[in-house]
Structure formats: C-alpha cells, structure tokens
Tab-separated table of C-alpha atoms and ligand atoms in Angstrom:
chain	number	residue	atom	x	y	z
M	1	UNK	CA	56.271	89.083	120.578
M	2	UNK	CA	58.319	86.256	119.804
M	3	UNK	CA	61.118	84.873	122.943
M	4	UNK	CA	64.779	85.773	121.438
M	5	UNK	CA	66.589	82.251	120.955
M	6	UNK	CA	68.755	81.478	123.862
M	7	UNK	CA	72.142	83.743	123.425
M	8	UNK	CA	70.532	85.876	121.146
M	9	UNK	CA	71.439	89.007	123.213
M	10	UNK	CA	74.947	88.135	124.031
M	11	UNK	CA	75.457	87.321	120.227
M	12	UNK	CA	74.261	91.073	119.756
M	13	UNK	CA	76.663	92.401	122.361
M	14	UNK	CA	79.596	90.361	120.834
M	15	UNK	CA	78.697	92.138	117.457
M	16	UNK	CA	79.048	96.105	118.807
M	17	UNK	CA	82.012	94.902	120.766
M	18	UNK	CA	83.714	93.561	118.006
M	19	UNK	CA	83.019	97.127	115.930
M	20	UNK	CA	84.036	99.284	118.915
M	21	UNK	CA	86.430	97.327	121.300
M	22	UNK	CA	90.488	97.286	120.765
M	23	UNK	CA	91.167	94.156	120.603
M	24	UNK	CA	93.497	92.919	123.065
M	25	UNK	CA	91.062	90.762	124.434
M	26	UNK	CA	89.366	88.953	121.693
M	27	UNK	CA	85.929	88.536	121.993
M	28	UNK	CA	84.782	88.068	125.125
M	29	UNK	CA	82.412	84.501	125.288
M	30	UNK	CA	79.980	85.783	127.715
M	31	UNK	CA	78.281	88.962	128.627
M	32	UNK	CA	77.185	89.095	132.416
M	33	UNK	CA	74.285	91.441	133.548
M	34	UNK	CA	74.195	90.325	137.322
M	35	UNK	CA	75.120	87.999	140.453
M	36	UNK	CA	74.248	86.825	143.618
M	37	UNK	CA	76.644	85.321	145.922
M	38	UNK	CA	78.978	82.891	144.391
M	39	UNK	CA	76.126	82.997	140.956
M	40	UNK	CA	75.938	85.247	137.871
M	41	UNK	CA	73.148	85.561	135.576
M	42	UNK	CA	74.256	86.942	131.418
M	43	UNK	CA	72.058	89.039	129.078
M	44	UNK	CA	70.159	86.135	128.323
M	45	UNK	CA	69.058	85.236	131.763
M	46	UNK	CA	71.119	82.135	131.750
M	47	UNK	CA	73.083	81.584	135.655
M	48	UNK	CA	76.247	80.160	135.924
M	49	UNK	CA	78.221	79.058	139.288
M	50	UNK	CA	81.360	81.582	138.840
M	51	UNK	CA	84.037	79.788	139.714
M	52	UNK	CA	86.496	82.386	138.919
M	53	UNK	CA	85.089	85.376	140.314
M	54	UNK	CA	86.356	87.466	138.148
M	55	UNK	CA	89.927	86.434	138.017
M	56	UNK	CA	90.242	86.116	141.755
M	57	UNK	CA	88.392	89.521	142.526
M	58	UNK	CA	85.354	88.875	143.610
M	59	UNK	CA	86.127	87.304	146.772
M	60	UNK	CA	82.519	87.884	148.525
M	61	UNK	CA	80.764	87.171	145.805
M	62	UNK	CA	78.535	88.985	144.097
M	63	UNK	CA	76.312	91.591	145.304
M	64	UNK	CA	77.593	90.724	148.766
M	65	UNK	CA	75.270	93.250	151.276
M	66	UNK	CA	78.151	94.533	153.313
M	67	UNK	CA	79.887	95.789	150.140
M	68	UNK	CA	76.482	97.702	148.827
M	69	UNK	CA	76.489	99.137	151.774
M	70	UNK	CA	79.446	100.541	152.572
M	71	UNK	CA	79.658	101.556	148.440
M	72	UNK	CA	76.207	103.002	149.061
M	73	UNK	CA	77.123	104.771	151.931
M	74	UNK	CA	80.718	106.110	150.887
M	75	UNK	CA	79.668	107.482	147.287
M	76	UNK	CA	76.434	108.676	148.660
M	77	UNK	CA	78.843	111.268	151.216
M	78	UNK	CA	82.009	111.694	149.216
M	79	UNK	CA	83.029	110.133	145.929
M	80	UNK	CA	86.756	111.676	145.815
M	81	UNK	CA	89.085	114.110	147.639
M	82	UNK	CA	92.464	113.506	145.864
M	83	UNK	CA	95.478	112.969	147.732
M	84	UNK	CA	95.733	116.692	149.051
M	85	UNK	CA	92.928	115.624	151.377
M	86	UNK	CA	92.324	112.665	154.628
M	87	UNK	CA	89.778	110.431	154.347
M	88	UNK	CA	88.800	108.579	156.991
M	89	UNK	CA	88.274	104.980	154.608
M	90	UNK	CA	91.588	105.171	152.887
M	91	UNK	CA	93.163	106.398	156.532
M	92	UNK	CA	91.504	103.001	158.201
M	93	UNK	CA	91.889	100.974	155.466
M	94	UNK	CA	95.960	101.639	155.644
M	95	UNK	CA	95.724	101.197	159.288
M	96	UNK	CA	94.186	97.629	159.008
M	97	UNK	CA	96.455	96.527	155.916
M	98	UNK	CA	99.521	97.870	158.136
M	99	UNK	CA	98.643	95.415	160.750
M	100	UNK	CA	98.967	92.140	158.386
M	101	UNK	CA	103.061	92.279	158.393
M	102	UNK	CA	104.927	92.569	161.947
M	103	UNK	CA	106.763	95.778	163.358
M	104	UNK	CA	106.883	98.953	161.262
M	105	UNK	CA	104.870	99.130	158.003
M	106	UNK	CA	103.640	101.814	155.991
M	107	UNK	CA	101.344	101.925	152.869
M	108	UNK	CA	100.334	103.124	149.540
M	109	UNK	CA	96.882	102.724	148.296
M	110	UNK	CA	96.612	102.748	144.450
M	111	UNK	CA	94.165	101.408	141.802
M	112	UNK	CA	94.982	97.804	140.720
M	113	UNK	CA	97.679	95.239	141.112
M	114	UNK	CA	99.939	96.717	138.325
M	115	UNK	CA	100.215	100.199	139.512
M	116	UNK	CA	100.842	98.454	142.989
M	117	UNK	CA	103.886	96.527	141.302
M	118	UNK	CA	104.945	100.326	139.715
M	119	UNK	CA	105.176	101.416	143.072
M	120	UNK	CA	107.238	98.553	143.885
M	121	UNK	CA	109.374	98.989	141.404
M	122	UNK	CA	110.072	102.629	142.526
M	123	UNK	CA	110.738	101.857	145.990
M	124	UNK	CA	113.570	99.558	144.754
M	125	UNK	CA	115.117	101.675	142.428
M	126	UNK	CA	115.269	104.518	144.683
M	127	UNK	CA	116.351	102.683	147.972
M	128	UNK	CA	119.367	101.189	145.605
M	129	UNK	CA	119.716	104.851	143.835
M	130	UNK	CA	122.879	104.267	141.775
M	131	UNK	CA	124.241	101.931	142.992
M	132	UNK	CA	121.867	98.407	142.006
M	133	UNK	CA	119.241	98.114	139.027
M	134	UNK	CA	119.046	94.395	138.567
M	135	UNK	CA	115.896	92.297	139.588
M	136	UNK	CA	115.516	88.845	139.750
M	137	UNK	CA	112.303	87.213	138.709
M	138	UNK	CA	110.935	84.436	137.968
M	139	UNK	CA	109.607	82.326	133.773
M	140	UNK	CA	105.992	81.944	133.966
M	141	UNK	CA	105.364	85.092	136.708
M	142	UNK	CA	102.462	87.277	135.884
M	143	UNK	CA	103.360	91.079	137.759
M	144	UNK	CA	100.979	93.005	135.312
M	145	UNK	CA	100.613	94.820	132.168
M	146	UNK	CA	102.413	98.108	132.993
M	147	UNK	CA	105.903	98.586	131.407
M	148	UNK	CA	107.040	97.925	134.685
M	149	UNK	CA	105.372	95.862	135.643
M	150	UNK	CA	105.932	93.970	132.577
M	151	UNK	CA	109.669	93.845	132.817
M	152	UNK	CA	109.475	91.225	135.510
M	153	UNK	CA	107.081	89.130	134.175
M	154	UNK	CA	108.357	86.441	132.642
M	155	UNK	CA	106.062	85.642	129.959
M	156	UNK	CA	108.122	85.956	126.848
M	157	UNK	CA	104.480	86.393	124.436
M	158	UNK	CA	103.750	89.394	126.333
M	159	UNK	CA	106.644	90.878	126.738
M	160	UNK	CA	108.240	90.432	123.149
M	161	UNK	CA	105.757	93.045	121.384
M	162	UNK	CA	106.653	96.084	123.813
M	163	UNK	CA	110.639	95.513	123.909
M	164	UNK	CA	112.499	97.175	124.923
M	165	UNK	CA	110.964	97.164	128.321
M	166	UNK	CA	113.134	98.634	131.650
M	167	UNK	CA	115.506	96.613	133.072
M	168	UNK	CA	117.795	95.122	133.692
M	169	UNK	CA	115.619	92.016	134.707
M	170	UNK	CA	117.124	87.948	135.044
M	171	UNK	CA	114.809	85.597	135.321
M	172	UNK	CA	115.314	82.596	136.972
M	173	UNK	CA	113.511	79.164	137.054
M	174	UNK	CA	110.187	79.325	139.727
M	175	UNK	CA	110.590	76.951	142.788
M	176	UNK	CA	114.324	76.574	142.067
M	177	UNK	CA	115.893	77.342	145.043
M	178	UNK	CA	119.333	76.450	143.533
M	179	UNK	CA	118.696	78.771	140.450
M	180	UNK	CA	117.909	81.804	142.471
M	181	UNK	CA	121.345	81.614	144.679
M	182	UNK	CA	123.394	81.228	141.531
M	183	UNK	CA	121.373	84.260	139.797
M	184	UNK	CA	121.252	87.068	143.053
M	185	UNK	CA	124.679	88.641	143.435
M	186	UNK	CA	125.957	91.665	144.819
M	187	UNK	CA	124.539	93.778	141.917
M	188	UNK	CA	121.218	92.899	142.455
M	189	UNK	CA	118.411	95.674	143.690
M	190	UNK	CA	115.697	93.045	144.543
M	191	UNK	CA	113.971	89.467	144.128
M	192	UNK	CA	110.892	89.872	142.789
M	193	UNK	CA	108.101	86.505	143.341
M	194	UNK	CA	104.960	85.697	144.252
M	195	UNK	CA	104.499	83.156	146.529
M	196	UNK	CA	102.200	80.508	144.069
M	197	UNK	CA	101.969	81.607	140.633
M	198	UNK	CA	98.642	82.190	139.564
M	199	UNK	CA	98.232	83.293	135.787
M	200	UNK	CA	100.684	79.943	135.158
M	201	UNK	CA	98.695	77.755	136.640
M	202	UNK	CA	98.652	78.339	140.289
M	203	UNK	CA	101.726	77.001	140.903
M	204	UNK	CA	102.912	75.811	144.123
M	205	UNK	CA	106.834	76.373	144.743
M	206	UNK	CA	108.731	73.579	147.114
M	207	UNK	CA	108.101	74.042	150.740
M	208	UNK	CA	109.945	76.629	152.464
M	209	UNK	CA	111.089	78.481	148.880
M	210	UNK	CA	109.840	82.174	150.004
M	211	UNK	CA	111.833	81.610	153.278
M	212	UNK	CA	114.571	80.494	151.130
M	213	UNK	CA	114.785	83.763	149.054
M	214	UNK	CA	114.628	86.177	151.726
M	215	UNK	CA	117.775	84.334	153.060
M	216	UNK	CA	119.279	84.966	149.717
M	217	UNK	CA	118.326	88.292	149.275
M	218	UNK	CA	119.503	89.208	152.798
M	219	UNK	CA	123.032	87.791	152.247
M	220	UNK	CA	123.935	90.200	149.322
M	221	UNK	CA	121.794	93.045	150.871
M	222	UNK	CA	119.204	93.058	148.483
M	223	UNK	CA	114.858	93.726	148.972
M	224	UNK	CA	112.730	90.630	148.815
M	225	UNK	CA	109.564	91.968	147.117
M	226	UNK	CA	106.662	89.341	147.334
M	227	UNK	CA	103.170	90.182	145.078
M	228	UNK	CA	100.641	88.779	146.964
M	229	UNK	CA	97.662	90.555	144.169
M	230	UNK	CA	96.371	86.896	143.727
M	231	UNK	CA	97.399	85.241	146.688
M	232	UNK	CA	96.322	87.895	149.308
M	233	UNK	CA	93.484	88.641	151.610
M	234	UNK	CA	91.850	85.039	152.315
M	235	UNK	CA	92.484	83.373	148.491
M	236	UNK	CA	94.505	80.293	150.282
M	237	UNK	CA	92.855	80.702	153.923
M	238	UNK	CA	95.530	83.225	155.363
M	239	UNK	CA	95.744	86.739	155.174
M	240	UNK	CA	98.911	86.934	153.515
M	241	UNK	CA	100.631	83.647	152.407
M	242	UNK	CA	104.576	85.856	153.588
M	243	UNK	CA	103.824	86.598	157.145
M	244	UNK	CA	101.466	82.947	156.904
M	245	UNK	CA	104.429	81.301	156.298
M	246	UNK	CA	106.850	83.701	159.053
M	247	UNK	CA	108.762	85.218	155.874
M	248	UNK	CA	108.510	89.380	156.126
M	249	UNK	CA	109.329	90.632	152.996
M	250	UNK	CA	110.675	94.484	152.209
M	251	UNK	CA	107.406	95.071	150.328
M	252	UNK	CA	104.033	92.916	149.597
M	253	UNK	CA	101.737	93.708	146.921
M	254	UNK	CA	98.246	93.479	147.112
M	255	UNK	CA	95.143	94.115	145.011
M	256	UNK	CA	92.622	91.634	143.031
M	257	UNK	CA	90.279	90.606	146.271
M	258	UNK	CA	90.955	93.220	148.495
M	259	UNK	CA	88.499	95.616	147.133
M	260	UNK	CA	85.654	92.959	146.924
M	261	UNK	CA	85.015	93.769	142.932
M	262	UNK	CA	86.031	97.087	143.353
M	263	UNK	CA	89.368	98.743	141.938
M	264	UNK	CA	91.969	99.085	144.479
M	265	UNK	CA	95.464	97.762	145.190
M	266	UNK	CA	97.966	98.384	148.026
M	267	UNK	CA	101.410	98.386	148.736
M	268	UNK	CA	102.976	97.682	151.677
M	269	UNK	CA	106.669	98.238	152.848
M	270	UNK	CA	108.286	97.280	156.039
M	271	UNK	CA	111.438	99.125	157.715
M	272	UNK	CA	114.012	100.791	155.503
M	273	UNK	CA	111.678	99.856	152.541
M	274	UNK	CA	108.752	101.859	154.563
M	275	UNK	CA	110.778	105.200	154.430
M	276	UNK	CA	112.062	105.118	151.140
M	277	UNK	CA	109.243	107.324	149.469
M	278	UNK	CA	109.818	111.109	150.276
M	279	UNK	CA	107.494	113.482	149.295
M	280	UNK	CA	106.766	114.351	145.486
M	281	UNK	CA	108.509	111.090	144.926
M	282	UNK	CA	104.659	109.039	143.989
M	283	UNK	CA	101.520	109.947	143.316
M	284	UNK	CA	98.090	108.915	142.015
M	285	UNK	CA	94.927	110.650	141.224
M	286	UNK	CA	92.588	107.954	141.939
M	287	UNK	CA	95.043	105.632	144.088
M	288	UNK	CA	93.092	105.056	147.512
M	289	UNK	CA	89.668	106.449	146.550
M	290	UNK	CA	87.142	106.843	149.117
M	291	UNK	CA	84.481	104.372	147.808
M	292	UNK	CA	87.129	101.596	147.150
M	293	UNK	CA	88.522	101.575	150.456
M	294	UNK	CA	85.093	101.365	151.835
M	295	UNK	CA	84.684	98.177	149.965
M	296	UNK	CA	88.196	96.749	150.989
M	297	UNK	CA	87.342	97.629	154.220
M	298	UNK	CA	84.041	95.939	154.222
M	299	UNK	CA	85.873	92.694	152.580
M	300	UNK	CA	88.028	92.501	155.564
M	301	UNK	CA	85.642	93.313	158.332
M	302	UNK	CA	83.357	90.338	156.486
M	303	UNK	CA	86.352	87.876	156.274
M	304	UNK	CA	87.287	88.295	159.651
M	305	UNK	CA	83.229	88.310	161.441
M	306	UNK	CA	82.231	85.340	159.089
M	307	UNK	CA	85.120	83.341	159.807
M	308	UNK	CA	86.092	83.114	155.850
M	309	UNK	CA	89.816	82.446	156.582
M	310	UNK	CA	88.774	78.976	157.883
M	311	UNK	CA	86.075	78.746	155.783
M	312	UNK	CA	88.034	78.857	153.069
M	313	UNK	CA	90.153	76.461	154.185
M	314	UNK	CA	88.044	74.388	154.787
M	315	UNK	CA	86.115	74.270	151.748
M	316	UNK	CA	89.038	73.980	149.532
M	317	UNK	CA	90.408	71.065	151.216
M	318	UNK	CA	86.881	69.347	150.656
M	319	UNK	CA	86.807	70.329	146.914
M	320	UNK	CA	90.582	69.040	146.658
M	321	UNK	CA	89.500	65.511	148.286
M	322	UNK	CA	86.376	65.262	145.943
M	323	UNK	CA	89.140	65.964	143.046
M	324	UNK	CA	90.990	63.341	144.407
M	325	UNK	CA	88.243	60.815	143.787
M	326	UNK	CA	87.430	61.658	140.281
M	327	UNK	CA	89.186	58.819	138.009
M	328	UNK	CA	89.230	60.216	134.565
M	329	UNK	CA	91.901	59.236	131.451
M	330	UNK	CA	91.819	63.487	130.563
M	331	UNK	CA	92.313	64.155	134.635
M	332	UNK	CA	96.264	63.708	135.467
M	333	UNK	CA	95.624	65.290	138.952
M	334	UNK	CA	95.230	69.021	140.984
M	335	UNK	CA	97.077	70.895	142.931
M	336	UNK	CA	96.312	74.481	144.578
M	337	UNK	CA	95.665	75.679	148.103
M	338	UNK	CA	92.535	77.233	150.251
M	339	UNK	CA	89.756	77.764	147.656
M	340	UNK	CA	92.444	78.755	144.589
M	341	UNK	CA	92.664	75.299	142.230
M	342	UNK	CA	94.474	74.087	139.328
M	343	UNK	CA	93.058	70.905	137.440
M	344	UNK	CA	95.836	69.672	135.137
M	345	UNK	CA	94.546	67.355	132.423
M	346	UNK	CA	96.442	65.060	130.284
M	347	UNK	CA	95.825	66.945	126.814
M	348	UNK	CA	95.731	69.936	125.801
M	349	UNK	CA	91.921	70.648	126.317
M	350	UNK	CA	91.120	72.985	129.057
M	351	UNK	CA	89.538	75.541	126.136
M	352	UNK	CA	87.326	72.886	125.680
M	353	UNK	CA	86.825	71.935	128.820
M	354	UNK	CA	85.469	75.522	129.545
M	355	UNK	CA	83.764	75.486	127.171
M	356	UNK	CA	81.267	72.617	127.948
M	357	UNK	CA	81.659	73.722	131.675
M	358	UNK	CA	79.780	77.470	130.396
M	359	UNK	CA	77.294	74.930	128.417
M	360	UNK	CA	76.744	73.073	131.705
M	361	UNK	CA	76.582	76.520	134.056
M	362	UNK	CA	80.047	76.777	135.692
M	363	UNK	CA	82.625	79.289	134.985
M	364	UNK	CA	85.868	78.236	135.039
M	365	UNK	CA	89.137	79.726	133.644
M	366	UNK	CA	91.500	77.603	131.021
M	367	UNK	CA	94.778	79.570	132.251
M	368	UNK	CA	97.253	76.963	130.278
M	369	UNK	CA	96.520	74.293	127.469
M	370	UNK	CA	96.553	71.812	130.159
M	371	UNK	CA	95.608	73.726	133.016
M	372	UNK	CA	91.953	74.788	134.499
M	373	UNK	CA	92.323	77.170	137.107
M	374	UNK	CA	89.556	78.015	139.701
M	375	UNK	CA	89.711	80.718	142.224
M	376	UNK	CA	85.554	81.450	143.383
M	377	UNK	CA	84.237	83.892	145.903
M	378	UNK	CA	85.903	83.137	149.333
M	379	UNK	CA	82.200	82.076	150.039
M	380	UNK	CA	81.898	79.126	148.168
M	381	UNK	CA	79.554	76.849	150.110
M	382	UNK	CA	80.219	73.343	150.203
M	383	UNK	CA	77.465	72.200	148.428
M	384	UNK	CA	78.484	74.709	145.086
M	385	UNK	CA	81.893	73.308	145.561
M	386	UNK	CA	80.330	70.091	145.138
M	387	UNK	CA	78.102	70.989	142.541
M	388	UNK	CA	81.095	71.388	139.851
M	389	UNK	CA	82.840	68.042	141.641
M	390	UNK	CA	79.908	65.951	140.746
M	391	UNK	CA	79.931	67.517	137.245
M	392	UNK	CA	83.387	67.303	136.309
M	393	UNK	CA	83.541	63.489	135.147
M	394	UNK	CA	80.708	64.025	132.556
M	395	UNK	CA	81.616	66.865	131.786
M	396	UNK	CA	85.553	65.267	130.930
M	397	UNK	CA	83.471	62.572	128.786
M	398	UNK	CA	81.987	65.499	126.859
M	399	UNK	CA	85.380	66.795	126.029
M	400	UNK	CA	86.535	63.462	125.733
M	401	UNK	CA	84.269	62.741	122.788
M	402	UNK	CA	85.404	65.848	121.159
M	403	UNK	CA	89.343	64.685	121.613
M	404	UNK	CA	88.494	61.376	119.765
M	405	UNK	CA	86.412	62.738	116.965
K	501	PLP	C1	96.512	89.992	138.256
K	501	PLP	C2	97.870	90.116	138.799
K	501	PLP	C3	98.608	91.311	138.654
K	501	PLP	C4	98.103	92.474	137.848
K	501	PLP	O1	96.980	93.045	138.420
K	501	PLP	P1	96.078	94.062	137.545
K	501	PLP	O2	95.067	94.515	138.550
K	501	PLP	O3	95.503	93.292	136.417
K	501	PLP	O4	96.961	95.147	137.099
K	501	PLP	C5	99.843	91.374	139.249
K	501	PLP	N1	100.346	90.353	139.957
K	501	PLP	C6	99.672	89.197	140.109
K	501	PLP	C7	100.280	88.098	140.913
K	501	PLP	C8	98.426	89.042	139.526
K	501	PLP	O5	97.769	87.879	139.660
C-alpha cells in the first residue's frame, strides 16, 4: 500500500465537514487527533507546539495525567445526577472557587463561559427588578454568543445579524476611564468588563482601570460585573486578575481553563449579588456536571501543587523579553501578561503569519488583521516558549516575501 501524501487525511475530513457542518465556522484548517502536554499531533501524524490551547482552554495541556484521572475516575462512578441531587465534585469544586474572592460568595456552576455571562445577566436584572435595565460595556469586548450574552459584546459584525438583541446596552470606549464616568448614571443596572480583552487582541486597559470602575459603579449604586472566562484561573499568573489587583466585583465570570479541556463555567457573586437568585429563579441540566468539576478540580489542585501561578509568570515574562529582542520591519511590538500574548505586526498579515507558523509546527491564533494572539497550556516550558521565539524572525521573512510579491 502506497503512504497517503502528507494532509491527505485532513483534506478528506475538510471534505465531509464541508457537506455536513453549518457553517458558522468556515472550514476549519486543521483536524487534530491527539496531544501531549503543551503538543498536538493531526490526522496526518504531523505535531504542532499549540500555542493556543484551544482558545485559552487547555490550560494543562493535553492529556495532562491528573485530569485522566480524575475524568476516569468520576465518569467511571457517576456521569450525572441533575441538579435535584449533591455531588460531592460540583459541592467541592464551589467550595474552592468561593474561596478566590474575599468575605461572602456563593456560586453557580454551568457549562461554558456564555451561559456563565446569562447567569450574570439575570442576577442584574433581577437585583435592579424595575427599577434599572441599562448596562455599560465596552467596543471590542467578547462576552459570548448567547443573545445575552451577545448584547454586551461590542462587536458590531456579530451582533448586527441577530438584532434586535436585549438591552438596553451603551458601550463605551475600553481603558477609558473618562468615557465610562460620563456613560454610568443613575439608570444604570451594571458595568459589564473584563479585565484585558482577549478576543480583541488581549488588550491591556491603563493601570488601575478595574479599580476605577468599581468606584464608578459604586457611586450611582450600580453592580460591577467582571468576566474573567479568559483571564481566570492562572492565564496571567494570578488566580483571578479582580481580587489580583484588590478590586471585588458583584459577580466574576469564569469558564475557558477552569475545566482543563473540559466544559464547565462558573459564576460567582459576592454579598447582595450572592443572594439575589431565589429558588426556581435558574437552572441548568448539565450546569456543574460531575465529571467536569472533577476536571476543574484537578486543574486547580495541579496549579496550586506544581506551582503554575509562578510558573506562569515566569515563563511569560521570559517569552515577552525574547519578543523584545526580535528586530523585524513586520514586528511593531507585544504586549500581554503571564503566558497570554499579543504580537502586533505592522501589516495586516497575521492570517499569514499563521499560516506559515502551522507550516513550521506552531499553532498560533490571528485574532485581528494585525494581531497574533497566544495563550498555551499554563505549562509551557521554557524551552517550547523558546522554540516559537527563535522561529518567529524567519518565519516574519516568510511572510515578508509573500507581502512584497
Ligand atoms: C470565550 C469567552 C466567552 C464565551 O465563552 P464560551 O465558552 O465560548 O461561551 C465569554 N467571555 C470571554 C471573556 C471569553 O473570552
């Protein structure tokens, strides 16, 4: 039997997804069969360095034995109970979570960072019951894909199909400290952020701008809400980048890493915010299921006994100073914290730029025109952090070839 030609399985895979597969997603360039730490391996037994870990997500890596484990072990003894049952992961898992935000704080466990958002949402509007509706968000925030959740993102291309969308929502400029006082008034329910923007760019507001809005929402009595889905659970070297930072929001939203690959988000609410939900009020059949919260709890028993909070900050602020020594005409600089990266370039190539990076084994993520974003397994070694760093310049020639042809 003849070898297939490299990609020649993928190439099949891209032809029954394009028959079969809606097609909000376009099709996909890649199709991954299995990893290994911070590597993947695709249908065609090419391995890639995943520098993006699945949008944030995977933040042990791949395979990671503590998370096969406790999967193994949880699915093995009970897959489900719904919520008219205790388990003891979901039950612990809550516990833990509570314990990342000072004094009082109770939790919801749900499926992803959208439905987290929804709940959110619902807190606000029924701790401001008829009397507030506004929120203020923020252009270029990415809160999900729900209707909801949609309302406050403000991505006008996403939005503009599924109008109208619930409201009302005012969005102000991100980082603009100015822009948010003028915008929050007495009719407003809640501010709605998240503390670096991720899907623009990872974005990194002025110093001391999440501080800045809780002060505003607290002089016209309204809830700070903070979505912490991308920022959360050891992606910049803290816990949470709120309470890192000695901001306590109302209520913090959390999902992407937490569940180490698997599906789960969480959200939690502190004092009045905490009570707000009575019973009937929420619900979810699969929020907080048993084999999830195993794995969340194994990603946070793993961060804290490996030491991954330093690690990561540690390992970022390497990658950022080998950045800093790459002198490139398509480079125009980084920015990002703990092991969560943004290369901006100076034309519009970061499609390209991914593209050559895939050719050359590294996954990375072209989140704007201009911008490569990079968020890997919280257990990046050094070395694979250095692996793409000694890369990138020829890998910018490659591109740059392209530009000028
Ligand atoms: C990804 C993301 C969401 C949406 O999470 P899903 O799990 O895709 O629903 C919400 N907020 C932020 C900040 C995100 O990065």
């Amino acid at each position: 039997m003849t070898a297939l030609p490299t990609g020649a399985v993928t190439q099949l895979m891209q032809d029954r997804w394009d028959i079969v597969m809606m097609r909000n997603y376009g099709t996909p360039p890649i199709a991954l069969d299995h990893g290994r730490g911070a590597r993947v391996w695709d249908v065609d037994g090419r391995v890639y360095l995943d520098l993006l870990g699945g949008i944030a997500v995977s933040s042990l890596g791949h395979a990671h034995p503590a998370v096969v484990e406790a999967v193994t072990r949880q699915v093995a003894l009970l897959a489900h109970t719904s919520n008219l049952a205790i388990h003891e992961p979901g039950l612990a898992l809550a516990e833990r979570l509570s314990t990342l935000l000072p004094g009082s704080t109770r939790v919801f466990l749900c499926q992803d960072g959208a439905t987290a958002n929804e709940a959110a949402l619902k807190i606000v509007r029924k701790s401001m019951q008829g009397r507030r509706s506004e929120i203020v968000a923020t252009h270029g925030s990415f809160h999900g894909r729900t209707l909801g959740a949609l309302s406050v993102t403000g991505n006008p291309a996403k939005r503009a199909p599924f109008e109208p969308l619930p409201g009302p929502v005012t969005f102000v400029e991100f980082g603009d400290v100015k822009a948010l006082r003028a915008a929050v008034t007495d009719t407003t329910a809640a501010i709605m952020l998240e503390p670096v923007q991720g899907e623009s760019g990872v974005i990194v507001p002025v110093e001391g701008y999440l501080a800045a809005a809780r002060q505003i929402a607290d002089d016209v009595g309204a809830l700070l809400v903070v979505d912490e889905v991308q920022s959360g659970i050891g992606r910049t070297g803290e816990w949470l980048m709120c309470a890192a930072q000695g901001v306590l929001p109302d209520v913090v939203t959390l999902a992407k890493g937490l569940g180490g690959g698997l599906p789960v988000g969480a959200v939690l609410a502190t004092g009045a915010a905490a009570e707000v939900f009575a019973t009937g009020d929420h619900g979810s059949t699969f929020g907080g299921n048993p084999v999830s919260c195993a794995a969340a709890l194994a990603v946070l028993d793993t961060i804290e006994r490996d030491g991954l909070l330093e690690h990561v900050r540690t390992v970022g602020d390497h990658w950022a100073a080998s950045f800093d020594t790459v002198d490139h005409p398509l480079l125009a600089g980084h920015r990002g914290v703990g092991l969560w990266r943004a290369l901006e370039l100076t034309e519009p190539v970061a499609a390209a730029l991914e593209v050559q990076a895939r050719s050359a084994g590294f996954l990375i993520n072209g989140v704007r025109p201009t911008s490569i974003r990079l968020a890997p397994p919280l257990v990046l070694t050094i070395a694979e952090a250095d692996e793409f760093s000694a890369a990138l310049p020829s890998l910018l020639d490659l591109v740059m070839t392209q530009v000028s042809s």
